[in-house]
């Protein structure tokens, strides 16, 4: 299990000169793939923990160690990038002591091998260390009996239909076998090895791609062989029934809790309104429920603007799971609500666009495509389709989309500042108007801009000037060092020492406060 990378599972078998075979399940080390690493730990017999010699122990390294402990799987330490000048393998070994990973040279039982994946240094030594540990643990598999295995990855292929990549853990898988996984089943039509070559049988620890599934099962589901298709139907029906019963039970608990909450609210309201007449009570209830009435189109548009509905499609189950785990960390609902209304595997379809149109949503695709007819349909309906091949770029795009839904923030830019040196009043018609004699200390005063009156650090008025004069002449602008007389659009008394601030307001687009961690 590596401590830093971005690719999805890579499953392959290595043939050693001595005749032994080792199957490697290479899991990505990026933070988004935590669930994938946990699955990998439970499937493997031995975990090779790869740590970069110049980076040392990182957060994902610690997490991988925890996965290994939880799964009860032994470790071999591979210290990579030892060809680099800044490499410090000893530091890595010492840092791992804090996490109960004790190498043999410190009296522990963890083998440590310094390697360079780039130059191929000591890779055979690592393979031999793996074989030696397997022999010491007496790892053996039963090639007979009904097949048992685990789904490592699943996807929907255009030509092949639902396809799974699996590791067989017991028995020998052959064409025609009937398998059950999760709430679906398969009669094995074809099998392929990691190089895409067709195979007739797969024995324990051999990675194999299986065709023949009725639906796409989930990564991590256990595979069990059953005697017949009828038995497979029975198992799937039973599992579906059990899941429905559990869901009904949970839904019932939620409904009961809501009913109790509503009943308590109703009783509380009745007590609060008990002293009122029936007419007053009716008016109070109308006022309290006014916000529940249907919104006007304009109000509905404003509300929808603060919700980002997302349809997510990915190439395989693992990548969709990884993206959803990142979205689970979203914590800025008070700014803009993020609502994943649908997710799945496969290319962008017209059904996805229909959902996006209904919910005013955006379609995101990871390592998938959208054909020309879908693109034209999206353009015609004004639906955004965002396609990416790198997870962090998809998340950055999503953050930009969230930010675009936020209202702009208003920033005040000071244009000029003036001090009140004298105060007097003039008669305009029948009214007396307060006038401030000022000197511009900084910038300029522009009559068409906005102004505020500041007294002892507190803003006591904001608005516009009703007049701006230089001597007896009406002027539009007064520059630094010039004296002027001014009055406000409200009759407010001035004090000597007050400050008159001329400013302009600019709208700046806000950015979401959500930090997904990368």
Short mmCIF file of C-alpha atoms in Angstrom, two decimals:
data_model
loop_
_atom_site.label_atom_id
_atom_site.label_comp_id
_atom_site.label_asym_id
_atom_site.label_seq_id
_atom_site.Cartn_x
_atom_site.Cartn_y
_atom_site.Cartn_z
CA UNK A 1 0.00 0.00 0.00
CA UNK A 2 1.63 3.19 -1.16
CA UNK A 3 1.61 6.43 0.80
CA UNK A 4 1.19 8.93 -2.07
CA UNK A 5 -0.26 8.50 -5.56
CA UNK A 6 -3.35 9.19 -7.66
CA UNK A 7 -4.16 6.15 -9.81
CA UNK A 8 -6.89 3.57 -9.22
CA UNK A 9 -6.28 -0.10 -8.28
CA UNK A 10 -3.68 -1.95 -10.33
CA UNK A 11 -3.87 -5.74 -10.00
CA UNK A 12 -1.16 -7.92 -11.55
CA UNK A 13 0.85 -11.14 -11.09
CA UNK A 14 4.66 -11.32 -11.06
CA UNK A 15 6.40 -14.59 -12.04
CA UNK A 16 9.73 -15.10 -10.24
CA UNK A 17 12.71 -17.03 -11.71
CA UNK A 18 12.29 -19.57 -8.88
CA UNK A 19 8.79 -20.43 -10.16
CA UNK A 20 6.80 -18.65 -7.43
CA UNK A 21 4.04 -16.21 -8.35
CA UNK A 22 3.10 -13.08 -6.41
CA UNK A 23 -0.11 -11.16 -7.06
CA UNK A 24 0.18 -7.45 -6.28
CA UNK A 25 -2.81 -5.25 -5.48
CA UNK A 26 -1.46 -1.71 -5.91
CA UNK A 27 -3.72 0.77 -4.08
CA UNK A 28 -3.47 4.57 -4.52
CA UNK A 29 -2.08 6.57 -1.61
CA UNK A 30 -4.07 9.77 -2.10
CA UNK A 31 -6.29 10.85 0.80
CA UNK A 32 -9.46 10.42 -1.30
CA UNK A 33 -8.90 6.65 -1.58
CA UNK A 34 -9.04 5.71 2.11
CA UNK A 35 -11.92 3.21 1.68
CA UNK A 36 -10.09 1.59 -1.22
CA UNK A 37 -6.94 1.08 0.89
CA UNK A 38 -9.04 -0.42 3.70
CA UNK A 39 -10.55 -2.94 1.25
CA UNK A 40 -7.10 -3.77 -0.08
CA UNK A 41 -5.84 -4.50 3.43
CA UNK A 42 -8.62 -7.02 4.07
CA UNK A 43 -8.08 -8.85 0.77
CA UNK A 44 -4.29 -9.29 0.90
CA UNK A 45 -2.18 -11.82 2.81
CA UNK A 46 0.86 -9.52 3.12
CA UNK A 47 0.99 -5.73 2.93
CA UNK A 48 4.01 -4.01 1.39
CA UNK A 49 4.08 -0.54 2.90
CA UNK A 50 5.87 1.79 0.46
CA UNK A 51 7.30 4.95 2.05
CA UNK A 52 9.34 7.57 0.17
CA UNK A 53 12.83 7.86 1.68
CA UNK A 54 12.90 11.67 1.41
CA UNK A 55 9.33 12.27 2.68
CA UNK A 56 9.24 9.93 5.64
CA UNK A 57 6.03 8.96 7.44
CA UNK A 58 2.98 10.86 6.16
CA UNK A 59 -0.70 10.87 7.14
CA UNK A 60 -1.59 8.23 4.52
CA UNK A 61 1.28 6.05 5.79
CA UNK A 62 -0.16 6.09 9.31
CA UNK A 63 -3.62 5.34 7.94
CA UNK A 64 -2.27 2.36 5.94
CA UNK A 65 -0.59 1.02 9.09
CA UNK A 66 -3.95 1.23 10.91
CA UNK A 67 -5.66 -0.64 8.05
CA UNK A 68 -3.02 -3.38 8.31
CA UNK A 69 -3.51 -3.66 12.09
CA UNK A 70 -7.31 -3.76 11.77
CA UNK A 71 -7.10 -6.48 9.11
CA UNK A 72 -4.45 -8.45 11.07
CA UNK A 73 -2.16 -8.56 8.03
CA UNK A 74 1.67 -8.60 8.42
CA UNK A 75 3.82 -5.84 6.93
CA UNK A 76 6.96 -5.60 4.82
CA UNK A 77 8.49 -2.12 4.64
CA UNK A 78 9.70 -0.93 1.20
CA UNK A 79 11.62 2.35 1.43
CA UNK A 80 11.42 3.85 -2.06
CA UNK A 81 13.47 6.56 -3.86
CA UNK A 82 16.67 5.49 -2.13
CA UNK A 83 18.59 6.61 -5.25
CA UNK A 84 17.94 10.27 -4.36
CA UNK A 85 20.73 12.26 -2.60
CA UNK A 86 18.33 13.45 0.15
CA UNK A 87 17.10 9.91 0.89
CA UNK A 88 17.27 8.94 4.58
CA UNK A 89 16.03 5.34 5.10
CA UNK A 90 17.14 5.29 8.76
CA UNK A 91 14.92 8.28 9.54
CA UNK A 92 11.94 6.43 8.04
CA UNK A 93 12.59 3.35 10.20
CA UNK A 94 12.89 5.48 13.36
CA UNK A 95 9.71 7.45 12.59
CA UNK A 96 7.79 4.18 12.15
CA UNK A 97 8.72 3.10 15.69
CA UNK A 98 6.17 5.64 16.97
CA UNK A 99 3.48 3.67 15.12
CA UNK A 100 4.50 0.22 16.42
CA UNK A 101 6.21 -0.78 13.17
CA UNK A 102 9.51 -2.20 14.45
CA UNK A 103 12.06 -3.29 11.85
CA UNK A 104 14.23 -6.37 12.35
CA UNK A 105 17.37 -4.31 13.05
CA UNK A 106 15.57 -2.76 16.05
CA UNK A 107 14.51 -6.16 17.38
CA UNK A 108 11.14 -6.31 15.64
CA UNK A 109 9.72 -8.67 13.01
CA UNK A 110 9.16 -6.26 10.09
CA UNK A 111 11.49 -6.76 7.12
CA UNK A 112 12.76 -3.48 5.59
CA UNK A 113 14.05 -3.29 2.01
CA UNK A 114 15.54 -0.13 0.49
CA UNK A 115 14.48 0.14 -3.17
CA UNK A 116 14.38 2.44 -6.17
CA UNK A 117 11.31 1.84 -8.31
CA UNK A 118 12.74 4.23 -10.93
CA UNK A 119 16.02 2.33 -11.36
CA UNK A 120 14.72 -1.12 -10.37
CA UNK A 121 17.19 -1.45 -7.47
CA UNK A 122 16.45 -4.28 -4.99
CA UNK A 123 13.01 -5.11 -6.44
CA UNK A 124 13.97 -8.79 -6.62
CA UNK A 125 15.14 -8.62 -3.00
CA UNK A 126 11.69 -7.27 -2.09
CA UNK A 127 9.99 -10.12 -3.99
CA UNK A 128 12.19 -12.71 -2.23
CA UNK A 129 11.38 -11.13 1.17
CA UNK A 130 7.66 -11.48 0.32
CA UNK A 131 8.05 -15.15 -0.64
CA UNK A 132 10.07 -15.85 2.54
CA UNK A 133 7.38 -14.31 4.74
CA UNK A 134 4.64 -16.26 2.92
CA UNK A 135 6.54 -19.53 3.53
CA UNK A 136 7.06 -18.67 7.18
CA UNK A 137 3.33 -17.92 7.60
CA UNK A 138 2.50 -21.14 5.69
CA UNK A 139 0.02 -19.34 3.46
CA UNK A 140 -1.94 -21.94 1.52
CA UNK A 141 -5.19 -21.95 -0.46
CA UNK A 142 -7.82 -24.60 -1.16
CA UNK A 143 -8.20 -25.15 -4.92
CA UNK A 144 -11.30 -27.37 -4.45
CA UNK A 145 -14.89 -26.71 -3.44
CA UNK A 146 -17.20 -23.80 -4.20
CA UNK A 147 -15.50 -20.58 -5.30
CA UNK A 148 -15.04 -17.70 -2.86
CA UNK A 149 -13.49 -14.36 -3.74
CA UNK A 150 -13.67 -10.57 -3.45
CA UNK A 151 -14.55 -7.93 -6.00
CA UNK A 152 -11.70 -5.46 -6.26
CA UNK A 153 -13.21 -3.18 -8.89
CA UNK A 154 -16.38 -3.01 -10.98
CA UNK A 155 -17.50 -1.04 -13.99
CA UNK A 156 -20.00 -0.94 -16.84
CA UNK A 157 -18.28 -1.58 -20.19
CA UNK A 158 -19.96 -0.56 -23.44
CA UNK A 159 -19.19 -3.80 -25.25
CA UNK A 160 -18.94 -6.23 -22.33
CA UNK A 161 -21.71 -4.97 -20.03
CA UNK A 162 -21.17 -5.20 -16.23
CA UNK A 163 -17.55 -6.30 -15.58
CA UNK A 164 -15.73 -7.01 -12.32
CA UNK A 165 -12.09 -7.44 -11.44
CA UNK A 166 -11.75 -10.00 -8.65
CA UNK A 167 -9.32 -12.09 -6.65
CA UNK A 168 -10.26 -15.72 -6.06
CA UNK A 169 -9.56 -16.82 -2.47
CA UNK A 170 -10.88 -20.38 -2.53
CA UNK A 171 -11.76 -22.92 -5.22
CA UNK A 172 -11.14 -22.64 -8.96
CA UNK A 173 -13.33 -20.36 -11.08
CA UNK A 174 -14.34 -21.69 -14.51
CA UNK A 175 -16.68 -20.64 -17.30
CA UNK A 176 -20.30 -21.47 -16.51
CA UNK A 177 -19.91 -21.06 -12.75
CA UNK A 178 -22.84 -19.28 -11.10
CA UNK A 179 -21.74 -16.53 -8.71
CA UNK A 180 -23.50 -14.22 -6.27
CA UNK A 181 -22.13 -10.86 -5.08
CA UNK A 182 -24.12 -8.31 -3.12
CA UNK A 183 -27.61 -8.12 -4.65
CA UNK A 184 -26.70 -9.41 -8.11
CA UNK A 185 -25.48 -12.63 -9.70
CA UNK A 186 -23.58 -13.90 -12.74
CA UNK A 187 -23.19 -16.91 -14.90
CA UNK A 188 -19.55 -16.61 -15.96
CA UNK A 189 -19.43 -16.14 -19.75
CA UNK A 190 -15.82 -15.01 -20.20
CA UNK A 191 -12.75 -14.42 -18.04
CA UNK A 192 -9.61 -12.38 -18.77
CA UNK A 193 -6.25 -12.03 -17.04
CA UNK A 194 -4.63 -8.67 -16.18
CA UNK A 195 -3.27 -8.41 -19.74
CA UNK A 196 -6.71 -8.85 -21.32
CA UNK A 197 -6.07 -12.44 -22.50
CA UNK A 198 -8.99 -14.86 -22.28
CA UNK A 199 -8.57 -17.62 -19.68
CA UNK A 200 -10.62 -20.74 -18.94
CA UNK A 201 -9.89 -21.00 -15.21
CA UNK A 202 -8.70 -18.85 -12.30
CA UNK A 203 -7.21 -20.37 -9.17
CA UNK A 204 -6.69 -18.72 -5.76
CA UNK A 205 -4.73 -15.42 -5.69
CA UNK A 206 -5.01 -15.00 -9.47
CA UNK A 207 -6.57 -11.69 -10.57
CA UNK A 208 -9.34 -12.18 -13.09
CA UNK A 209 -11.85 -10.03 -14.98
CA UNK A 210 -15.32 -11.62 -14.99
CA UNK A 211 -18.10 -11.10 -17.54
CA UNK A 212 -21.70 -12.28 -17.17
CA UNK A 213 -23.08 -10.17 -14.32
CA UNK A 214 -26.73 -9.13 -14.45
CA UNK A 215 -25.99 -5.83 -12.69
CA UNK A 216 -22.80 -4.08 -11.57
CA UNK A 217 -21.91 -5.22 -8.02
CA UNK A 218 -20.01 -2.96 -5.63
CA UNK A 219 -16.27 -3.03 -5.07
CA UNK A 220 -15.56 -4.96 -1.85
CA UNK A 221 -18.52 -7.35 -2.21
CA UNK A 222 -17.79 -11.00 -1.45
CA UNK A 223 -18.17 -13.48 -4.31
CA UNK A 224 -19.79 -16.84 -3.52
CA UNK A 225 -20.41 -19.70 -5.94
CA UNK A 226 -23.85 -21.33 -5.78
CA UNK A 227 -25.16 -24.59 -7.25
CA UNK A 228 -27.58 -23.17 -9.82
CA UNK A 229 -29.17 -20.05 -11.29
CA UNK A 230 -32.31 -20.76 -9.26
CA UNK A 231 -30.26 -20.74 -6.06
CA UNK A 232 -28.64 -17.46 -7.16
CA UNK A 233 -32.11 -15.92 -7.65
CA UNK A 234 -33.13 -17.07 -4.17
CA UNK A 235 -30.00 -15.62 -2.51
CA UNK A 236 -30.36 -12.26 -4.27
CA UNK A 237 -34.11 -12.12 -3.47
CA UNK A 238 -33.42 -12.86 0.20
CA UNK A 239 -30.66 -10.23 0.42
CA UNK A 240 -32.90 -7.66 -1.26
CA UNK A 241 -35.73 -8.51 1.17
CA UNK A 242 -33.44 -8.18 4.22
CA UNK A 243 -32.14 -4.81 2.97
CA UNK A 244 -35.68 -3.55 2.36
CA UNK A 245 -36.73 -4.63 5.86
CA UNK A 246 -33.75 -2.84 7.40
CA UNK A 247 -34.53 0.29 5.36
CA UNK A 248 -38.19 0.17 6.37
CA UNK A 249 -37.16 -0.16 10.01
CA UNK A 250 -34.83 2.85 9.75
CA UNK A 251 -37.43 4.89 7.84
CA UNK A 252 -40.03 3.97 10.48
CA UNK A 253 -37.71 5.19 13.25
CA UNK A 254 -37.12 8.48 11.40
CA UNK A 255 -40.87 8.95 10.78
CA UNK A 256 -41.67 8.20 14.42
CA UNK A 257 -39.07 10.70 15.61
CA UNK A 258 -40.45 13.37 13.23
CA UNK A 259 -44.02 12.71 14.34
CA UNK A 260 -42.98 13.04 17.98
CA UNK A 261 -41.16 16.29 17.19
CA UNK A 262 -44.18 17.71 15.32
CA UNK A 263 -46.54 16.63 18.10
CA UNK A 264 -44.41 18.43 20.70
CA UNK A 265 -44.24 21.56 18.53
CA UNK A 266 -48.03 21.51 18.04
CA UNK A 267 -48.69 21.14 21.78
CA UNK A 268 -46.25 23.96 22.53
CA UNK A 269 -47.99 26.27 20.02
CA UNK A 270 -51.40 25.43 21.43
CA UNK A 271 -50.20 26.34 24.94
CA UNK A 272 -48.73 29.64 23.67
CA UNK A 273 -52.00 30.55 21.88
CA UNK A 274 -54.40 29.33 24.61
CA UNK A 275 -55.03 32.86 26.00
CA UNK A 276 -55.98 34.31 22.57
CA UNK A 277 -59.41 34.53 20.94
CA UNK A 278 -60.12 32.31 17.94
CA UNK A 279 -59.64 35.30 15.55
CA UNK A 280 -56.28 36.23 17.10
CA UNK A 281 -55.24 32.57 17.09
CA UNK A 282 -56.07 32.25 13.37
CA UNK A 283 -54.06 35.39 12.54
CA UNK A 284 -51.06 34.15 14.56
CA UNK A 285 -51.13 30.72 12.86
CA UNK A 286 -51.33 32.37 9.41
CA UNK A 287 -48.32 34.56 10.19
CA UNK A 288 -46.32 31.59 11.52
CA UNK A 289 -47.02 29.42 8.43
CA UNK A 290 -46.57 32.15 5.82
CA UNK A 291 -43.04 30.96 4.98
CA UNK A 292 -44.43 27.52 4.03
CA UNK A 293 -46.62 28.94 1.23
CA UNK A 294 -45.62 28.44 -2.44
CA UNK A 295 -42.84 30.78 -3.47
CA UNK A 296 -43.10 33.30 -6.29
CA UNK A 297 -40.95 32.44 -9.37
CA UNK A 298 -38.37 35.12 -8.50
CA UNK A 299 -38.07 33.90 -4.88
CA UNK A 300 -37.78 30.28 -6.07
CA UNK A 301 -34.93 31.24 -8.46
CA UNK A 302 -33.05 32.94 -5.61
CA UNK A 303 -33.39 29.83 -3.43
CA UNK A 304 -32.27 27.52 -6.25
CA UNK A 305 -29.19 29.69 -6.76
CA UNK A 306 -27.97 28.67 -3.29
CA UNK A 307 -28.19 24.96 -4.12
CA UNK A 308 -25.75 23.11 -6.38
CA UNK A 309 -27.26 19.83 -7.58
CA UNK A 310 -24.67 17.39 -8.92
CA UNK A 311 -24.90 14.30 -11.11
CA UNK A 312 -21.66 12.30 -10.84
CA UNK A 313 -20.55 9.62 -13.31
CA UNK A 314 -17.27 7.70 -13.12
CA UNK A 315 -15.44 4.98 -15.02
CA UNK A 316 -15.33 2.49 -12.14
CA UNK A 317 -16.95 2.02 -8.75
CA UNK A 318 -13.73 2.86 -6.88
CA UNK A 319 -13.27 6.30 -8.47
CA UNK A 320 -16.92 7.25 -7.83
CA UNK A 321 -16.53 6.10 -4.22
CA UNK A 322 -13.34 8.19 -3.84
CA UNK A 323 -15.01 11.36 -5.16
CA UNK A 324 -18.07 10.82 -2.95
CA UNK A 325 -15.79 10.44 0.09
CA UNK A 326 -14.30 13.87 -0.71
CA UNK A 327 -17.79 15.37 -1.13
CA UNK A 328 -18.75 13.92 2.28
CA UNK A 329 -16.32 16.43 3.81
CA UNK A 330 -18.38 19.37 2.46
CA UNK A 331 -19.18 21.65 5.40
CA UNK A 332 -20.39 24.91 3.84
CA UNK A 333 -24.15 24.28 3.55
CA UNK A 334 -24.79 27.69 5.11
CA UNK A 335 -23.18 29.28 2.03
CA UNK A 336 -24.47 26.95 -0.69
CA UNK A 337 -26.10 23.55 -0.29
CA UNK A 338 -24.37 20.72 -2.17
CA UNK A 339 -26.80 18.00 -3.25
CA UNK A 340 -25.59 14.84 -5.06
CA UNK A 341 -28.84 13.77 -6.69
CA UNK A 342 -27.40 10.83 -8.65
CA UNK A 343 -24.13 8.95 -9.08
CA UNK A 344 -23.12 5.91 -11.08
CA UNK A 345 -20.76 4.37 -13.59
CA UNK A 346 -20.57 4.77 -17.36
CA UNK A 347 -20.60 7.58 -19.91
CA UNK A 348 -22.87 10.61 -19.63
CA UNK A 349 -26.36 9.70 -20.87
CA UNK A 350 -29.58 11.50 -21.81
CA UNK A 351 -31.07 10.27 -18.51
CA UNK A 352 -28.33 12.18 -16.66
CA UNK A 353 -29.25 15.33 -18.62
CA UNK A 354 -32.95 14.89 -17.79
CA UNK A 355 -32.06 14.76 -14.09
CA UNK A 356 -29.81 17.81 -14.44
CA UNK A 357 -32.60 19.71 -16.20
CA UNK A 358 -35.15 18.80 -13.50
CA UNK A 359 -32.90 19.86 -10.61
CA UNK A 360 -31.05 22.69 -12.42
CA UNK A 361 -27.86 20.68 -11.83
CA UNK A 362 -24.38 20.18 -13.25
CA UNK A 363 -23.12 16.86 -14.65
CA UNK A 364 -19.59 15.84 -13.62
CA UNK A 365 -17.78 12.97 -15.30
CA UNK A 366 -14.55 11.31 -14.18
CA UNK A 367 -12.64 9.37 -16.89
CA UNK A 368 -15.85 9.03 -18.93
CA UNK A 369 -17.09 10.67 -22.14
CA UNK A 370 -20.26 12.21 -23.57
CA UNK A 371 -21.14 11.43 -27.19
CA UNK A 372 -22.02 14.16 -29.70
CA UNK A 373 -25.81 13.75 -29.40
CA UNK A 374 -25.57 14.12 -25.59
CA UNK A 375 -23.33 17.21 -25.96
CA UNK A 376 -25.77 18.81 -28.43
CA UNK A 377 -28.71 18.04 -26.14
CA UNK A 378 -26.84 19.59 -23.19
CA UNK A 379 -25.97 22.72 -25.20
CA UNK A 380 -29.59 23.09 -26.34
CA UNK A 381 -30.91 22.83 -22.78
CA UNK A 382 -28.13 24.92 -21.24
CA UNK A 383 -26.84 22.07 -19.06
CA UNK A 384 -23.20 22.09 -18.00
CA UNK A 385 -21.16 18.89 -18.53
CA UNK A 386 -17.75 18.93 -16.79
CA UNK A 387 -15.37 16.09 -17.76
CA UNK A 388 -12.10 15.42 -15.87
CA UNK A 389 -9.43 12.72 -15.64
CA UNK A 390 -7.77 13.94 -12.40
CA UNK A 391 -9.74 13.99 -9.15
CA UNK A 392 -8.28 17.15 -7.67
CA UNK A 393 -9.08 19.08 -10.88
CA UNK A 394 -12.69 17.87 -10.71
CA UNK A 395 -12.89 19.02 -7.08
CA UNK A 396 -11.34 22.42 -8.00
CA UNK A 397 -13.94 22.79 -10.76
CA UNK A 398 -16.68 21.91 -8.27
CA UNK A 399 -15.34 24.53 -5.83
CA UNK A 400 -15.45 27.16 -8.60
CA UNK A 401 -19.05 26.17 -9.40
CA UNK A 402 -19.99 26.48 -5.70
CA UNK A 403 -18.28 29.88 -5.50
CA UNK A 404 -20.21 31.10 -8.56
CA UNK A 405 -23.46 30.40 -6.69
CA UNK A 406 -22.51 32.67 -3.78
CA UNK A 407 -23.75 36.29 -3.70
CA UNK A 408 -20.97 38.84 -4.32
CA UNK A 409 -19.55 40.66 -1.31
CA UNK A 410 -19.49 44.47 -1.35
CA UNK A 411 -16.13 46.14 -0.67
CA UNK A 412 -15.71 49.85 0.05
CA UNK A 413 -12.79 51.62 -1.64
CA UNK A 414 -11.96 55.02 -0.12
CA UNK A 415 -11.70 57.78 -2.77
CA UNK A 416 -11.04 60.74 -0.47
CA UNK A 417 -11.06 61.97 3.14
CA UNK A 418 -11.88 65.42 4.51
CA UNK A 419 -11.89 66.95 8.01
CA UNK A 420 -14.65 69.22 9.33
CA UNK A 421 -12.99 72.50 10.36
CA UNK A 422 -16.11 74.61 10.93
CA UNK A 423 -19.91 74.25 11.09
CA UNK A 424 -22.71 76.64 10.18
CA UNK A 425 -26.19 76.55 8.72
CA UNK A 426 -27.94 78.13 5.74
CA UNK A 427 -31.61 78.72 5.03
CA UNK A 428 -33.07 76.91 2.06
CA UNK A 429 -36.73 77.87 1.64
CA UNK A 430 -38.24 77.53 5.10
CA UNK A 431 -35.65 74.98 6.32
CA UNK A 432 -32.28 75.41 7.94
CA UNK A 433 -29.63 73.11 6.47
CA UNK A 434 -26.44 72.14 8.35
CA UNK A 435 -23.26 72.86 6.39
CA UNK A 436 -19.73 71.63 7.14
CA UNK A 437 -16.67 73.64 6.19
CA UNK A 438 -14.08 71.02 5.25
CA UNK A 439 -10.56 70.58 3.96
CA UNK A 440 -9.67 67.56 1.84
CA UNK A 441 -6.80 65.71 3.52
CA UNK A 442 -6.40 62.78 1.12
CA UNK A 443 -7.61 61.88 -2.37
CA UNK A 444 -10.64 63.80 -3.59
CA UNK A 445 -14.33 64.30 -2.89
CA UNK A 446 -16.55 63.43 -5.87
CA UNK A 447 -20.18 64.45 -5.49
CA UNK A 448 -21.50 61.52 -7.53
CA UNK A 449 -19.87 58.98 -5.17
CA UNK A 450 -21.19 57.73 -1.81
CA UNK A 451 -20.21 59.38 1.49
CA UNK A 452 -20.16 58.60 5.18
CA UNK A 453 -19.82 60.74 8.30
CA UNK A 454 -17.42 59.37 10.93
CA UNK A 455 -17.36 60.71 14.49
CA UNK A 456 -14.82 59.39 16.98
CA UNK A 457 -14.37 56.22 14.93
CA UNK A 458 -18.13 55.50 14.58
CA UNK A 459 -20.06 55.80 11.32
CA UNK A 460 -23.17 57.87 12.10
CA UNK A 461 -24.44 58.43 8.55
CA UNK A 462 -24.12 56.99 5.04
CA UNK A 463 -25.62 58.48 1.91
CA UNK A 464 -25.14 61.22 -0.73
CA UNK A 465 -24.26 64.93 -0.68
CA UNK A 466 -27.03 67.39 -1.41
CA UNK A 467 -24.48 70.11 -2.24
CA UNK A 468 -20.72 70.56 -2.68
CA UNK A 469 -19.34 74.11 -3.04
CA UNK A 470 -15.92 75.70 -3.47
CA UNK A 471 -16.32 79.28 -2.23
CA UNK A 472 -19.77 80.10 -3.70
CA UNK A 473 -19.55 77.86 -6.77
CA UNK A 474 -21.21 74.47 -7.08
CA UNK A 475 -18.52 71.93 -8.03
CA UNK A 476 -18.42 68.23 -8.85
CA UNK A 477 -14.94 67.43 -7.46
CA UNK A 478 -12.73 68.85 -4.66
CA UNK A 479 -9.09 67.74 -4.62
CA UNK A 480 -6.46 67.32 -1.86
CA UNK A 481 -5.65 70.51 0.07
CA UNK A 482 -8.75 72.41 -1.12
CA UNK A 483 -11.46 73.81 1.17
CA UNK A 484 -15.15 73.27 0.54
CA UNK A 485 -18.61 73.49 2.04
CA UNK A 486 -20.95 70.51 1.90
CA UNK A 487 -24.34 69.38 3.13
CA UNK A 488 -25.86 65.92 3.38
CA UNK A 489 -29.06 64.34 2.05
CA UNK A 490 -30.22 64.21 5.70
CA UNK A 491 -30.16 67.14 8.11
CA UNK A 492 -27.49 65.98 10.59
CA UNK A 493 -25.58 68.35 12.86
CA UNK A 494 -21.80 68.38 12.28
CA UNK A 495 -19.11 68.61 14.96
CA UNK A 496 -15.67 70.07 14.43
CA UNK A 497 -13.25 67.13 14.03
CA UNK A 498 -15.75 64.92 12.19
CA UNK A 499 -14.45 63.07 9.17
CA UNK A 500 -16.15 62.98 5.78
CA UNK A 501 -15.23 59.88 3.79
CA UNK A 502 -15.90 59.64 0.05
CA UNK A 503 -16.02 56.04 -1.18
CA UNK A 504 -17.17 53.75 -3.96
CA UNK A 505 -18.65 50.26 -3.59
CA UNK A 506 -17.34 47.34 -5.63
CA UNK A 507 -18.78 43.85 -5.82
CA UNK A 508 -16.27 41.01 -5.41
CA UNK A 509 -17.10 37.37 -6.09
CA UNK A 510 -16.91 35.28 -2.91
CA UNK A 511 -15.17 31.91 -2.79
CA UNK A 512 -16.45 28.87 -0.91
CA UNK A 513 -14.91 28.25 2.52
CA UNK A 514 -14.95 24.46 1.94
CA UNK A 515 -11.47 22.96 2.09
CA UNK A 516 -11.44 19.34 0.86
CA UNK A 517 -7.81 18.96 1.98
CA UNK A 518 -6.00 19.02 -1.38
#
